[in-house]
Amino acid sequence: MSGYGDLLRTRGVARIIAAQLTARFPSGMLSLAYLMHVEGIFDSYGAAGLVLAATSVGQAVAGPLTSRWMGIWGMRPVISLTIAVCASSMAAIAFVPMELWGYMVVGLVGGLAYPPIQPAVRTIYPKMVTSRQLTPLFAIDASAQEIIWIAGPVMTTFVATQVSTVAAIVLAGAFLLGGGLWFLASPELGRVRIPRSRRSFGVVLKRPPVLLATVVGFLLIASCAAIEAAVVANFGKEGIEAGLVLAIWAIGSLAGGLGFGHVPIGPWALARRMSVVFIGGAAAMFFLDFWGLAITLLIAGAGIAPALAVMFAIVSVSVKFSDTAEAYGWVGTGQLIGAALGSAAAGFLIDGFGASGGFAAGAVFAFVGMVIAIMFKRAHPDLRGRDASPLPDTEPVSLPVS
């Protein structure tokens, strides 16, 4: 753990981790907040799932595109514009009564404008630390992301059940605006410039590690989102049991992320970590009481942050620096779509089969992710003895003829 202390004392590292974490907190809040808010209006988890699906379509289109724009217009202009539009869409869903199609349209716009903070910060990281420190930094970042995906819903559940779903959406908007301004003020955004990529849009997905991380990341976060919805449905909208169980889940993920952060990443690393998520998630279907879910989700959580850290590392080592923002944009898009569609799938299954249906959806997503990681092991770089720095950008140099 002393290595993490040294890393966090590196100039600017702790500050930018905290800023981007705050700005990205809505990623772990909006799916559940929208699910509970729209379900309360239309009395249907299925209707809420349609709004989440529309939001995910917008995120799918915008994620890699806005990330690529940062190499053209710069990080600050792109992030500023998207924050403004996204915050406006959140306010409309919270305060403006609409028909279902209206909520879907506004959700679509919000998804299209979701700020590309995740690809921005992961592009900046290699310029802030040494190559030896990069893999542990990805482990810390993955653990921080689990605060977003798991602790975020804890906060959302508490505010939505104890105050209102409108207050939960407003809180997410406050994190977006406050954290976004903090991140934009970070001097690293001025020191690091993303080079304009010379490759066509989407070509980066031809890199097998990028595609592997995008697909497995989608399935992992879909599993998390489905389980979150199932936990809420299992304990109902009253009381704090759901929030406590999700908090225990977060503790498991944080412990796993920090505990495995220095373990060398071999070609089986992603499959092993996904198997832990699947085992814990599958067991949750059969233990629906408080302590049963607390223990099974503690196990599942221990694989989440380590799996994400592996994905970040294999993407970084496989692409050129000019392509890192777009690559992480695709990975982030997969995760955001997973969050929305995982909640949507769980919502329909909860309507039909109760909370067990939601846990089953989470287990299936994790199982498919594990199988894909096994089947495509050859696409997984072996980082044992290597650093996770991006490939340098090179171009032809004219030499004088003697």
Short mmCIF file of C-alpha atoms in Angstrom, two decimals:
data_model
loop_
_atom_site.label_atom_id
_atom_site.label_comp_id
_atom_site.label_asym_id
_atom_site.label_seq_id
_atom_site.Cartn_x
_atom_site.Cartn_y
_atom_site.Cartn_z
CA MET A 1 0.00 0.00 0.00
CA SER A 2 3.01 2.32 0.43
CA GLY A 3 3.31 2.40 -3.35
CA TYR A 4 -0.16 3.91 -3.57
CA GLY A 5 0.84 6.58 -1.06
CA ASP A 6 3.87 7.53 -3.15
CA LEU A 7 1.73 7.61 -6.26
CA LEU A 8 -0.90 9.88 -4.71
CA ARG A 9 1.83 12.24 -3.55
CA THR A 10 2.95 12.71 -7.16
CA ARG A 11 2.15 16.26 -8.23
CA GLY A 12 -1.44 16.66 -9.36
CA VAL A 13 -2.43 12.97 -9.20
CA ALA A 14 -4.66 13.08 -6.12
CA ARG A 15 -6.28 16.33 -7.25
CA ILE A 16 -7.19 15.18 -10.75
CA ILE A 17 -8.44 11.79 -9.51
CA ALA A 18 -10.75 13.57 -7.07
CA ALA A 19 -11.94 16.08 -9.66
CA GLN A 20 -12.73 13.53 -12.36
CA LEU A 21 -14.35 11.23 -9.81
CA THR A 22 -16.69 14.02 -8.70
CA ALA A 23 -17.53 15.01 -12.28
CA ARG A 24 -18.26 11.42 -13.31
CA PHE A 25 -20.40 10.57 -10.29
CA PRO A 26 -23.63 10.95 -12.34
CA SER A 27 -22.53 7.90 -14.36
CA GLY A 28 -23.39 5.77 -11.34
CA MET A 29 -26.43 7.78 -10.30
CA LEU A 30 -28.49 8.61 -13.38
CA SER A 31 -29.53 5.11 -14.47
CA LEU A 32 -30.99 4.31 -11.07
CA ALA A 33 -32.37 7.83 -10.53
CA TYR A 34 -34.09 7.81 -13.93
CA LEU A 35 -35.32 4.25 -13.33
CA MET A 36 -36.97 5.19 -10.03
CA HIS A 37 -38.22 8.59 -11.25
CA VAL A 38 -39.87 7.40 -14.47
CA GLU A 39 -41.21 4.24 -12.81
CA GLY A 40 -42.85 6.45 -10.19
CA ILE A 41 -44.50 8.55 -12.91
CA PHE A 42 -45.75 5.73 -15.14
CA ASP A 43 -45.89 2.89 -12.56
CA SER A 44 -43.87 0.66 -14.90
CA TYR A 45 -40.28 -0.51 -14.81
CA GLY A 46 -40.65 -1.25 -18.52
CA ALA A 47 -41.41 2.41 -19.31
CA ALA A 48 -38.40 3.47 -17.25
CA GLY A 49 -36.30 0.98 -19.19
CA LEU A 50 -37.28 2.65 -22.48
CA VAL A 51 -36.02 6.01 -21.21
CA LEU A 52 -32.74 4.39 -20.15
CA ALA A 53 -32.43 2.70 -23.52
CA ALA A 54 -32.90 6.05 -25.33
CA THR A 55 -30.23 7.58 -23.11
CA SER A 56 -27.88 4.72 -23.91
CA VAL A 57 -28.36 5.22 -27.66
CA GLY A 58 -27.20 8.81 -27.29
CA GLN A 59 -24.19 7.73 -25.27
CA ALA A 60 -23.32 5.07 -27.84
CA VAL A 61 -23.23 7.63 -30.63
CA ALA A 62 -21.50 10.41 -28.71
CA GLY A 63 -18.89 8.67 -26.53
CA PRO A 64 -16.09 8.01 -29.04
CA LEU A 65 -17.13 10.96 -31.22
CA THR A 66 -16.81 13.65 -28.53
CA SER A 67 -13.59 11.97 -27.37
CA ARG A 68 -12.15 12.33 -30.85
CA TRP A 69 -13.29 15.98 -30.98
CA MET A 70 -10.94 16.69 -28.07
CA GLY A 71 -8.03 16.07 -30.41
CA ILE A 72 -9.45 18.67 -32.83
CA TRP A 73 -10.81 21.47 -30.63
CA GLY A 74 -9.16 20.73 -27.29
CA MET A 75 -10.39 19.17 -24.08
CA ARG A 76 -11.76 22.25 -22.33
CA PRO A 77 -14.12 23.50 -25.11
CA VAL A 78 -15.61 20.06 -25.75
CA ILE A 79 -16.09 19.18 -22.08
CA SER A 80 -17.59 22.62 -21.27
CA LEU A 81 -20.20 22.39 -24.03
CA THR A 82 -21.24 18.83 -23.23
CA ILE A 83 -21.56 19.56 -19.50
CA ALA A 84 -23.94 22.45 -20.21
CA VAL A 85 -26.19 20.44 -22.53
CA CYS A 86 -26.18 17.31 -20.35
CA ALA A 87 -27.05 19.26 -17.19
CA SER A 88 -29.96 20.93 -19.01
CA SER A 89 -31.37 17.56 -20.05
CA MET A 90 -31.18 16.29 -16.47
CA ALA A 91 -33.08 19.36 -15.24
CA ALA A 92 -35.78 18.81 -17.87
CA ILE A 93 -36.34 15.18 -16.83
CA ALA A 94 -36.49 16.18 -13.17
CA PHE A 95 -38.84 19.16 -13.43
CA VAL A 96 -40.77 19.12 -16.73
CA PRO A 97 -43.85 16.82 -16.92
CA MET A 98 -43.90 15.02 -20.28
CA GLU A 99 -45.32 12.05 -22.11
CA LEU A 100 -43.14 8.96 -22.21
CA TRP A 101 -41.79 9.84 -25.66
CA GLY A 102 -40.75 13.25 -24.33
CA TYR A 103 -38.66 11.68 -21.58
CA MET A 104 -37.10 9.41 -24.19
CA VAL A 105 -36.16 12.34 -26.46
CA VAL A 106 -34.66 14.34 -23.59
CA GLY A 107 -32.78 11.25 -22.40
CA LEU A 108 -31.42 10.79 -25.92
CA VAL A 109 -30.15 14.40 -26.00
CA GLY A 110 -28.56 13.99 -22.57
CA GLY A 111 -26.83 10.83 -23.73
CA LEU A 112 -25.52 12.54 -26.85
CA ALA A 113 -24.01 15.27 -24.67
CA TYR A 114 -22.51 13.09 -21.94
CA PRO A 115 -19.12 14.70 -21.13
CA PRO A 116 -16.01 12.73 -22.26
CA ILE A 117 -14.23 13.17 -18.94
CA GLN A 118 -13.28 9.49 -18.62
CA PRO A 119 -11.27 9.32 -21.88
CA ALA A 120 -9.78 12.75 -21.15
CA VAL A 121 -8.37 11.80 -17.75
CA ARG A 122 -7.06 8.42 -18.91
CA THR A 123 -5.29 10.14 -21.77
CA ILE A 124 -3.69 12.55 -19.29
CA TYR A 125 -2.50 9.87 -16.82
CA PRO A 126 0.51 8.60 -18.86
CA LYS A 127 1.84 12.18 -18.98
CA MET A 128 1.64 12.61 -15.19
CA VAL A 129 3.47 9.54 -13.88
CA THR A 130 6.33 7.24 -14.79
CA SER A 131 5.69 4.08 -16.80
CA ARG A 132 6.28 2.02 -13.64
CA GLN A 133 3.51 3.91 -11.83
CA LEU A 134 0.94 3.68 -14.61
CA THR A 135 -0.53 0.23 -13.85
CA PRO A 136 -1.02 1.03 -10.12
CA LEU A 137 -2.60 4.34 -11.17
CA PHE A 138 -5.08 2.45 -13.34
CA ALA A 139 -5.85 0.26 -10.29
CA ILE A 140 -6.58 3.34 -8.19
CA ASP A 141 -8.68 4.79 -10.99
CA ALA A 142 -10.65 1.54 -11.30
CA SER A 143 -11.28 1.53 -7.56
CA ALA A 144 -12.43 5.14 -7.79
CA GLN A 145 -14.73 4.19 -10.66
CA GLU A 146 -16.33 1.62 -8.41
CA ILE A 147 -17.19 4.43 -6.01
CA ILE A 148 -19.05 5.89 -8.97
CA TRP A 149 -20.84 2.72 -10.04
CA ILE A 150 -21.67 1.33 -6.61
CA ALA A 151 -21.44 4.09 -4.01
CA GLY A 152 -23.24 6.40 -6.44
CA PRO A 153 -26.37 4.23 -6.42
CA VAL A 154 -26.16 4.02 -2.62
CA MET A 155 -26.46 7.80 -2.48
CA THR A 156 -29.16 7.81 -5.16
CA THR A 157 -31.21 5.17 -3.36
CA PHE A 158 -31.00 6.99 -0.04
CA VAL A 159 -31.96 10.39 -1.47
CA ALA A 160 -34.70 8.99 -3.73
CA THR A 161 -36.33 6.98 -0.93
CA GLN A 162 -35.88 9.47 1.89
CA VAL A 163 -36.42 12.73 -0.04
CA SER A 164 -37.59 12.30 -3.66
CA THR A 165 -36.46 11.04 -7.05
CA VAL A 166 -36.33 14.66 -8.25
CA ALA A 167 -33.82 15.41 -5.49
CA ALA A 168 -31.74 12.40 -6.58
CA ILE A 169 -31.54 13.73 -10.17
CA VAL A 170 -30.74 17.24 -8.92
CA LEU A 171 -27.92 15.82 -6.77
CA ALA A 172 -26.47 14.06 -9.82
CA GLY A 173 -26.61 17.37 -11.70
CA ALA A 174 -24.80 19.13 -8.87
CA PHE A 175 -21.99 16.57 -9.06
CA LEU A 176 -21.78 17.04 -12.84
CA LEU A 177 -21.56 20.83 -12.65
CA GLY A 178 -19.36 21.11 -9.55
CA GLY A 179 -17.02 18.29 -10.48
CA GLY A 180 -16.94 19.36 -14.11
CA LEU A 181 -15.84 22.89 -13.22
CA TRP A 182 -13.21 21.48 -10.86
CA PHE A 183 -11.89 19.19 -13.56
CA LEU A 184 -11.87 21.98 -16.15
CA ALA A 185 -9.81 24.10 -13.75
CA SER A 186 -7.12 21.40 -13.48
CA PRO A 187 -3.85 22.72 -14.95
CA GLU A 188 -3.14 19.31 -16.54
CA LEU A 189 -5.82 20.03 -19.15
CA GLY A 190 -3.68 22.91 -20.35
CA ARG A 191 -0.39 21.02 -20.19
CA VAL A 192 -1.50 17.96 -22.15
CA ARG A 193 -2.77 18.26 -25.70
CA ILE A 194 -4.25 15.27 -27.48
CA PRO A 195 -2.73 15.04 -30.98
CA ARG A 196 -5.14 14.92 -33.89
CA SER A 197 -5.55 11.29 -34.89
CA ARG A 198 -4.48 10.44 -38.43
CA ARG A 199 -6.75 7.39 -38.55
CA SER A 200 -10.38 7.17 -39.61
CA PHE A 201 -13.06 7.25 -36.96
CA GLY A 202 -13.66 3.80 -35.47
CA VAL A 203 -10.48 2.20 -36.82
CA VAL A 204 -9.15 1.92 -33.26
CA LEU A 205 -11.78 -0.79 -32.63
CA LYS A 206 -9.81 -3.03 -34.99
CA ARG A 207 -7.25 -3.33 -32.21
CA PRO A 208 -8.31 -6.61 -30.51
CA PRO A 209 -7.54 -5.44 -26.93
CA VAL A 210 -9.70 -2.32 -27.41
CA LEU A 211 -12.61 -4.37 -28.73
CA LEU A 212 -12.18 -6.93 -25.95
CA ALA A 213 -12.18 -4.23 -23.25
CA THR A 214 -15.21 -2.52 -24.81
CA VAL A 215 -17.33 -5.68 -25.00
CA VAL A 216 -16.37 -7.12 -21.61
CA GLY A 217 -16.69 -3.68 -19.99
CA PHE A 218 -20.21 -3.40 -21.39
CA LEU A 219 -21.14 -6.79 -19.94
CA LEU A 220 -19.50 -6.11 -16.57
CA ILE A 221 -21.29 -2.80 -15.99
CA ALA A 222 -24.55 -4.24 -17.33
CA SER A 223 -24.23 -6.92 -14.66
CA CYS A 224 -23.65 -4.28 -12.00
CA ALA A 225 -26.61 -2.20 -13.14
CA ALA A 226 -28.94 -5.21 -13.21
CA ILE A 227 -27.91 -6.23 -9.71
CA GLU A 228 -28.37 -2.67 -8.43
CA ALA A 229 -31.93 -2.59 -9.77
CA ALA A 230 -32.60 -6.03 -8.28
CA VAL A 231 -31.34 -4.94 -4.85
CA VAL A 232 -33.70 -1.94 -4.89
CA ALA A 233 -36.62 -4.08 -6.03
CA ASN A 234 -35.83 -6.73 -3.41
CA PHE A 235 -35.92 -4.37 -0.44
CA GLY A 236 -38.49 -1.92 -1.80
CA LYS A 237 -38.36 1.84 -1.86
CA GLU A 238 -38.61 2.26 1.90
CA GLY A 239 -35.80 1.89 4.38
CA ILE A 240 -32.04 1.81 3.93
CA GLU A 241 -31.35 -1.91 3.50
CA ALA A 242 -30.73 -1.53 -0.24
CA GLY A 243 -28.25 1.27 0.32
CA LEU A 244 -26.37 -0.72 2.97
CA VAL A 245 -26.08 -3.78 0.74
CA LEU A 246 -24.79 -1.66 -2.13
CA ALA A 247 -22.29 -0.03 0.24
CA ILE A 248 -20.95 -3.46 1.23
CA TRP A 249 -20.67 -4.29 -2.46
CA ALA A 250 -18.61 -1.12 -2.92
CA ILE A 251 -16.31 -2.12 -0.05
CA GLY A 252 -15.64 -5.46 -1.76
CA SER A 253 -14.79 -3.74 -5.03
CA LEU A 254 -12.51 -1.17 -3.40
CA ALA A 255 -10.69 -3.88 -1.47
CA GLY A 256 -10.28 -5.98 -4.61
CA GLY A 257 -9.04 -3.06 -6.69
CA LEU A 258 -6.40 -1.98 -4.20
CA GLY A 259 -5.45 -5.53 -3.21
CA PHE A 260 -4.80 -6.67 -6.79
CA GLY A 261 -3.45 -3.36 -8.10
CA HIS A 262 0.19 -4.53 -8.07
CA VAL A 263 -0.46 -8.08 -9.33
CA PRO A 264 1.15 -8.58 -12.79
CA ILE A 265 -1.42 -8.70 -15.59
CA GLY A 266 -1.16 -11.93 -17.56
CA PRO A 267 -3.39 -13.14 -20.43
CA TRP A 268 -5.83 -14.87 -18.04
CA ALA A 269 -6.24 -11.84 -15.77
CA LEU A 270 -9.53 -10.57 -17.20
CA ALA A 271 -11.18 -14.01 -17.30
CA ARG A 272 -10.23 -14.74 -13.67
CA ARG A 273 -11.61 -11.45 -12.43
CA MET A 274 -14.86 -11.85 -14.38
CA SER A 275 -15.29 -15.33 -12.90
CA VAL A 276 -15.28 -13.80 -9.40
CA VAL A 277 -18.02 -11.36 -10.43
CA PHE A 278 -20.09 -14.19 -11.93
CA ILE A 279 -19.77 -16.50 -8.92
CA GLY A 280 -20.85 -13.83 -6.46
CA GLY A 281 -23.62 -12.51 -8.69
CA ALA A 282 -25.04 -15.97 -9.40
CA ALA A 283 -25.06 -16.85 -5.70
CA ALA A 284 -27.06 -13.67 -4.97
CA MET A 285 -30.09 -15.19 -6.74
CA PHE A 286 -30.47 -17.73 -3.94
CA PHE A 287 -29.85 -15.53 -0.89
CA LEU A 288 -32.34 -12.67 -0.92
CA ASP A 289 -32.14 -11.76 2.76
CA PHE A 290 -29.95 -8.86 3.92
CA TRP A 291 -26.95 -10.88 5.13
CA GLY A 292 -27.12 -13.33 2.24
CA LEU A 293 -26.93 -10.53 -0.32
CA ALA A 294 -24.28 -8.69 1.69
CA ILE A 295 -21.94 -11.71 1.62
CA THR A 296 -22.56 -12.76 -1.99
CA LEU A 297 -22.20 -9.23 -3.33
CA LEU A 298 -19.08 -8.68 -1.25
CA ILE A 299 -17.60 -11.63 -3.18
CA ALA A 300 -18.84 -10.30 -6.53
CA GLY A 301 -17.49 -6.84 -5.79
CA ALA A 302 -13.97 -8.19 -5.22
CA GLY A 303 -13.67 -8.84 -8.97
CA ILE A 304 -15.15 -5.62 -10.37
CA ALA A 305 -12.42 -3.00 -9.86
CA PRO A 306 -9.60 -5.48 -10.69
CA ALA A 307 -11.37 -6.34 -13.97
CA LEU A 308 -11.71 -2.67 -14.88
CA ALA A 309 -8.04 -2.02 -14.09
CA VAL A 310 -7.07 -4.79 -16.50
CA MET A 311 -9.23 -3.27 -19.24
CA PHE A 312 -7.68 0.18 -18.83
CA ALA A 313 -4.16 -1.25 -18.93
CA ILE A 314 -4.61 -3.44 -22.03
CA VAL A 315 -6.16 -0.53 -23.93
CA SER A 316 -3.36 1.86 -22.97
CA VAL A 317 -0.57 -0.48 -24.05
CA SER A 318 -2.24 -1.31 -27.38
CA VAL A 319 -2.84 2.08 -29.01
CA LYS A 320 -0.89 5.19 -29.96
CA PHE A 321 -1.21 8.25 -27.76
CA SER A 322 -3.24 10.13 -30.37
CA ASP A 323 -5.80 7.30 -30.34
CA THR A 324 -6.10 6.85 -26.57
CA ALA A 325 -8.98 9.32 -26.13
CA GLU A 326 -11.09 7.67 -28.83
CA ALA A 327 -10.21 4.19 -27.55
CA TYR A 328 -11.28 5.06 -24.02
CA GLY A 329 -14.32 6.75 -25.51
CA TRP A 330 -15.40 3.41 -26.98
CA VAL A 331 -14.70 1.63 -23.69
CA GLY A 332 -16.63 4.27 -21.75
CA THR A 333 -19.50 4.06 -24.22
CA GLY A 334 -19.68 0.32 -23.70
CA GLN A 335 -19.83 0.80 -19.94
CA LEU A 336 -22.48 3.53 -20.09
CA ILE A 337 -24.62 1.48 -22.47
CA GLY A 338 -24.18 -1.45 -20.13
CA ALA A 339 -25.38 0.64 -17.19
CA ALA A 340 -28.51 1.70 -19.04
CA LEU A 341 -29.38 -1.58 -20.76
CA GLY A 342 -28.52 -3.63 -17.69
CA SER A 343 -31.04 -1.60 -15.70
CA ALA A 344 -33.56 -1.84 -18.53
CA ALA A 345 -33.24 -5.64 -18.87
CA ALA A 346 -33.47 -6.06 -15.12
CA GLY A 347 -36.53 -3.79 -15.04
CA PHE A 348 -38.50 -6.01 -17.42
CA LEU A 349 -37.42 -9.19 -15.62
CA ILE A 350 -38.29 -7.68 -12.22
CA ASP A 351 -41.76 -6.85 -13.56
CA GLY A 352 -42.18 -10.48 -14.58
CA PHE A 353 -40.28 -12.50 -11.98
CA GLY A 354 -39.50 -10.22 -9.06
CA ALA A 355 -36.07 -9.37 -7.71
CA SER A 356 -34.72 -12.84 -8.61
CA GLY A 357 -35.16 -11.96 -12.28
CA GLY A 358 -32.91 -8.92 -11.88
CA PHE A 359 -30.20 -10.95 -10.14
CA ALA A 360 -30.45 -13.58 -12.89
CA ALA A 361 -29.88 -10.89 -15.50
CA GLY A 362 -26.79 -9.70 -13.63
CA ALA A 363 -25.42 -13.23 -13.42
CA VAL A 364 -25.99 -13.87 -17.14
CA PHE A 365 -24.21 -10.65 -18.15
CA ALA A 366 -21.21 -11.54 -15.95
CA PHE A 367 -21.12 -15.12 -17.26
CA VAL A 368 -21.10 -13.99 -20.90
CA GLY A 369 -18.31 -11.53 -20.07
CA MET A 370 -16.27 -14.31 -18.49
CA VAL A 371 -16.79 -16.60 -21.49
CA ILE A 372 -15.75 -13.89 -23.96
CA ALA A 373 -12.61 -13.15 -21.91
CA ILE A 374 -11.74 -16.86 -22.07
CA MET A 375 -12.55 -17.32 -25.77
CA PHE A 376 -10.54 -14.27 -26.84
CA LYS A 377 -7.60 -14.71 -24.48
CA ARG A 378 -5.24 -14.34 -27.45
CA ALA A 379 -6.37 -10.71 -27.81
CA HIS A 380 -5.30 -10.01 -24.22
CA PRO A 381 -1.74 -8.55 -24.02
CA ASP A 382 0.63 -10.10 -21.52
CA LEU A 383 1.83 -7.18 -19.39
CA ARG A 384 4.04 -9.17 -17.04
CA GLY A 385 7.32 -7.32 -17.05
CA ARG A 386 5.97 -4.52 -19.27
CA ASP A 387 4.61 -1.06 -18.53
CA ALA A 388 1.19 0.10 -19.71
CA SER A 389 2.26 3.30 -21.50
CA PRO A 390 0.64 4.08 -24.88
CA LEU A 391 2.62 3.53 -28.08
CA PRO A 392 4.44 6.69 -29.17
CA ASP A 393 3.16 8.58 -32.21
CA THR A 394 5.70 8.55 -35.03
CA GLU A 395 5.78 10.12 -38.46
CA PRO A 396 8.26 10.17 -41.34
CA VAL A 397 11.18 12.55 -40.88
CA SER A 398 12.95 14.10 -43.89
CA LEU A 399 16.71 13.74 -43.73
CA PRO A 400 19.14 15.80 -45.77
CA VAL A 401 20.85 13.94 -48.61
CA SER A 402 24.63 13.96 -48.23
#
